[in-house]
Short mmCIF file of C-alpha atoms in Angstrom, two decimals:
data_model
loop_
_atom_site.label_atom_id
_atom_site.label_comp_id
_atom_site.label_asym_id
_atom_site.label_seq_id
_atom_site.Cartn_x
_atom_site.Cartn_y
_atom_site.Cartn_z
CA MET A 7 165.85 253.00 205.40
CA ASN A 8 166.61 253.08 202.34
CA MET A 9 170.42 253.01 202.10
CA THR A 10 169.70 254.38 198.36
CA GLU A 11 167.90 257.18 200.06
CA TYR A 12 171.05 257.89 202.58
CA PRO A 13 172.46 261.43 202.07
CA ARG A 14 176.57 262.07 201.45
CA PHE A 15 176.67 264.37 204.43
CA THR A 16 175.09 264.15 208.06
CA ILE A 17 175.47 267.23 210.17
CA ILE A 18 176.15 266.89 213.95
CA MET A 19 174.64 268.92 216.35
CA ARG A 20 176.28 268.70 219.84
CA ASN A 21 175.77 270.62 222.31
CA TYR A 22 173.07 272.36 220.82
CA SER A 23 169.86 274.65 222.51
CA TYR A 24 166.37 272.76 219.77
CA GLU A 25 166.16 276.40 219.19
CA GLU A 26 169.71 276.01 217.34
CA ALA A 27 169.19 272.85 216.22
CA GLU A 28 165.50 273.81 214.82
CA ALA A 29 167.09 276.46 212.88
CA ILE A 30 170.11 274.45 211.23
CA LEU A 31 167.01 272.44 210.13
CA ILE A 32 164.88 275.85 208.83
CA ALA A 33 168.61 276.58 206.56
CA MET A 34 168.56 273.02 204.98
CA GLU A 35 165.29 273.15 202.72
CA ASP A 36 165.77 272.41 199.64
CA LEU A 37 168.58 270.33 200.52
CA ASN A 38 167.37 267.15 202.20
CA ASP A 39 169.04 265.01 199.80
CA GLN A 40 171.95 266.26 200.31
CA PHE A 41 172.44 266.38 204.42
CA ALA A 42 170.83 264.43 207.30
CA VAL A 43 171.89 266.02 210.87
CA GLU A 44 172.28 264.57 213.74
CA MET A 45 171.35 265.42 217.86
CA THR A 46 174.15 263.84 219.73
CA LEU A 47 172.92 262.06 223.09
CA ASN A 48 175.78 263.73 225.23
CA THR A 49 173.51 266.90 224.73
CA GLU A 50 171.13 268.58 227.13
CA ASN A 51 167.75 267.10 226.33
CA ALA A 52 169.21 265.19 223.87
CA ILE A 53 166.60 262.79 223.32
CA GLU A 54 163.40 265.63 223.55
CA HIS A 55 165.24 267.31 221.16
CA ILE A 56 164.75 264.83 218.39
CA LYS A 57 161.29 263.64 219.20
CA LYS A 58 160.64 267.67 218.39
CA LEU A 59 162.67 267.57 215.40
CA ASN A 60 161.61 264.44 214.39
CA GLU A 61 157.38 266.53 214.57
CA GLN A 62 157.88 269.55 212.49
CA PHE A 63 160.95 267.66 210.20
CA GLY A 64 160.98 264.07 209.97
CA SER A 65 158.58 263.89 206.84
CA LYS A 66 161.39 265.27 204.96
CA PHE A 67 164.69 265.29 207.01
CA TYR A 68 166.70 261.86 208.39
CA ILE A 69 166.79 262.96 211.85
CA GLY A 70 168.84 261.15 213.84
CA ALA A 71 171.12 260.23 217.21
CA GLY A 72 174.46 260.33 218.36
CA THR A 73 176.63 259.33 220.00
CA VAL A 74 174.83 255.73 220.14
CA ARG A 75 176.89 253.61 222.90
CA ASN A 76 174.45 251.17 223.96
CA ILE A 77 170.85 249.21 224.07
CA LYS A 78 169.09 251.91 225.87
CA ASP A 79 170.88 254.57 224.09
CA VAL A 80 168.74 252.55 220.91
CA LYS A 81 165.82 252.10 222.63
CA ASP A 82 165.56 255.46 223.92
CA ALA A 83 166.45 257.34 219.63
CA ILE A 84 163.97 254.99 218.51
CA ASP A 85 161.02 256.19 220.36
CA ALA A 86 162.10 259.03 219.81
CA GLY A 87 161.59 258.01 216.22
CA ALA A 88 165.29 258.91 215.08
CA SER A 89 166.04 256.99 212.30
CA PHE A 90 169.30 256.43 212.66
CA LEU A 91 171.95 256.04 214.89
CA LEU A 92 175.74 256.41 214.86
CA GLY A 93 177.74 256.15 217.69
CA PRO A 94 182.03 257.27 218.98
CA HIS A 95 182.49 252.88 219.24
CA HIS A 96 181.54 249.51 218.05
CA PHE A 97 177.81 248.37 218.38
CA THR A 98 176.51 245.09 219.74
CA LYS A 99 174.90 242.58 217.64
CA GLU A 100 171.86 243.03 220.03
CA MET A 101 172.06 246.96 219.44
CA PHE A 102 172.12 246.12 215.61
CA ASN A 103 169.71 243.59 216.06
CA LEU A 104 166.73 245.91 217.61
CA ALA A 105 167.57 248.52 215.06
CA LYS A 106 167.12 246.62 212.24
CA GLU A 107 163.70 245.61 213.57
CA HIS A 108 162.52 249.28 213.60
CA GLN A 109 164.25 249.75 211.04
CA VAL A 110 166.91 252.41 211.99
CA LEU A 111 170.52 252.43 209.90
CA THR A 112 173.22 251.44 212.01
CA VAL A 113 176.82 254.07 211.50
CA PRO A 114 179.11 252.24 214.28
CA ALA A 115 182.92 253.62 214.49
CA ALA A 116 185.75 251.71 214.31
CA MET A 117 189.01 252.26 213.22
CA THR A 118 191.35 249.66 211.80
CA PRO A 119 190.83 247.52 208.45
CA SER A 120 189.89 244.69 210.96
CA GLU A 121 187.64 246.53 213.08
CA VAL A 122 185.69 248.10 209.78
CA ASP A 123 184.90 243.97 208.67
CA GLU A 124 184.07 242.74 211.65
CA MET A 125 181.40 246.08 212.23
CA ILE A 126 180.00 245.15 208.77
CA GLU A 127 179.64 241.04 209.76
CA LEU A 128 177.52 242.60 212.50
CA GLY A 129 175.06 244.48 210.43
CA ALA A 130 176.00 247.56 210.40
CA ASP A 131 174.81 250.21 207.25
CA ILE A 132 177.31 252.21 207.53
CA VAL A 133 180.99 252.40 209.38
CA LYS A 134 182.26 255.35 211.06
CA ILE A 135 185.59 255.93 210.31
CA PHE A 136 186.51 258.10 213.71
CA PRO A 137 188.72 260.03 214.34
CA ALA A 138 189.47 260.84 210.41
CA THR A 139 192.14 263.09 210.08
CA ALA A 140 193.76 261.04 212.38
CA VAL A 141 194.26 258.45 209.03
CA GLY A 142 193.46 260.72 206.87
CA PRO A 143 191.65 260.60 203.28
CA GLN A 144 194.73 258.06 201.71
CA PHE A 145 193.47 255.32 204.11
CA PHE A 146 190.23 255.20 203.38
CA LYS A 147 191.22 254.13 199.63
CA ASP A 148 194.01 252.02 200.62
CA ILE A 149 191.79 249.85 202.91
CA GLN A 150 188.73 249.70 200.24
CA ALA A 151 191.13 248.07 197.86
CA PRO A 152 191.07 244.46 200.09
CA LEU A 153 188.05 244.94 201.80
CA GLY A 154 185.80 246.14 199.08
CA ASN A 155 183.55 249.16 198.61
CA LEU A 156 182.21 249.48 202.04
CA PRO A 157 180.35 252.68 203.07
CA LEU A 158 182.29 254.58 204.70
CA MET A 159 181.47 257.30 206.40
CA ALA A 160 184.56 259.86 207.50
CA VAL A 161 184.36 261.88 210.23
CA GLY A 162 186.24 264.13 212.71
CA GLY A 163 188.09 267.14 211.61
CA ILE A 164 186.24 267.15 207.95
CA SER A 165 185.71 270.88 207.02
CA SER A 166 185.42 272.05 203.28
CA GLU A 167 189.03 272.49 203.15
CA ASN A 168 189.66 268.91 203.31
CA ALA A 169 186.01 267.66 202.24
CA LYS A 170 187.01 266.93 199.00
CA GLU A 171 189.86 264.93 199.16
CA PHE A 172 188.06 262.66 201.52
CA LEU A 173 185.66 262.23 198.65
CA ASP A 174 188.12 261.71 196.49
CA ASN A 175 190.06 258.84 198.37
CA LYS A 176 186.83 256.37 198.02
CA THR A 177 184.95 258.32 201.02
CA THR A 178 181.37 257.45 201.40
CA TYR A 179 179.94 260.02 203.02
CA LEU A 180 180.46 262.42 205.41
CA GLY A 181 179.85 263.91 209.25
CA ILE A 182 180.60 266.87 210.01
CA GLY A 183 180.68 268.55 212.81
CA SER A 184 179.50 272.59 214.01
CA GLY A 185 182.83 273.58 212.35
CA ILE A 186 180.72 274.27 208.78
CA PHE A 187 178.79 277.16 210.52
CA ASN A 188 179.97 280.79 211.74
CA SER A 189 179.56 280.11 215.70
CA TYR A 190 177.59 282.65 216.03
CA ASP A 191 175.29 282.86 213.40
CA ILE A 192 174.08 279.57 214.97
CA LYS A 193 173.85 281.77 218.15
CA ASN A 194 171.87 284.01 216.40
CA LYS A 195 169.53 281.94 214.38
CA ASP A 196 170.24 283.55 211.63
CA ILE A 197 168.55 281.54 208.60
CA SER A 198 170.27 283.13 205.67
CA LYS A 199 173.79 283.19 206.98
CA LEU A 200 173.46 279.21 208.12
CA ARG A 201 171.56 278.67 204.45
CA GLU A 202 174.50 280.43 202.86
CA SER A 203 177.02 278.25 204.60
CA LEU A 204 175.76 275.16 203.64
CA ASN A 205 175.59 276.10 200.04
CA GLN A 206 179.57 277.56 200.30
CA PHE A 207 180.08 273.92 201.96
CA LEU A 208 178.56 271.91 198.78
CA ALA A 209 180.22 274.13 196.37
CA SER A 210 183.76 273.30 197.64
CA VAL A 211 183.14 269.44 197.24
#
């Protein structure tokens, strides 16, 4: 994957059914330059969902795997067609190597400046700061000063209320959980309402 093409916002789909995930992607029509989506691997039938979503929408959207924790997860996600991998913690060199071999973008998690630097040195394309609200928006600006202009993604507690503040403090990417949508709209697969929520989020930033 070309890093310059990766969208600023990644929608994190945890414990969604295939039909719910499908509705979100349909609602994202023409917003492929703004949003990518990832299905967390601790979702029931996640690998099957990722494979089906890629078969249906992979030519339009970046569809990846989240909660990637080990080399088996990397292999399974790649086999399902994932174009990127997000993790809740560090990735090993073996995980990075396999992903790069298949041109799959890697987004391991870190918290401290030392951990961020370590992940970049091992080959991370983006480093996910998680949970982002535990450190706050200023943290991103503060560590960019000594470490350089790094590709950092804020994940954990991001919403339309605080997204702009994170971006204003040199956060490059945002990972957004189910809070971006009304749970009732997801349950009912209300595409027009889901679309409205996406546009409201974009308007907030």
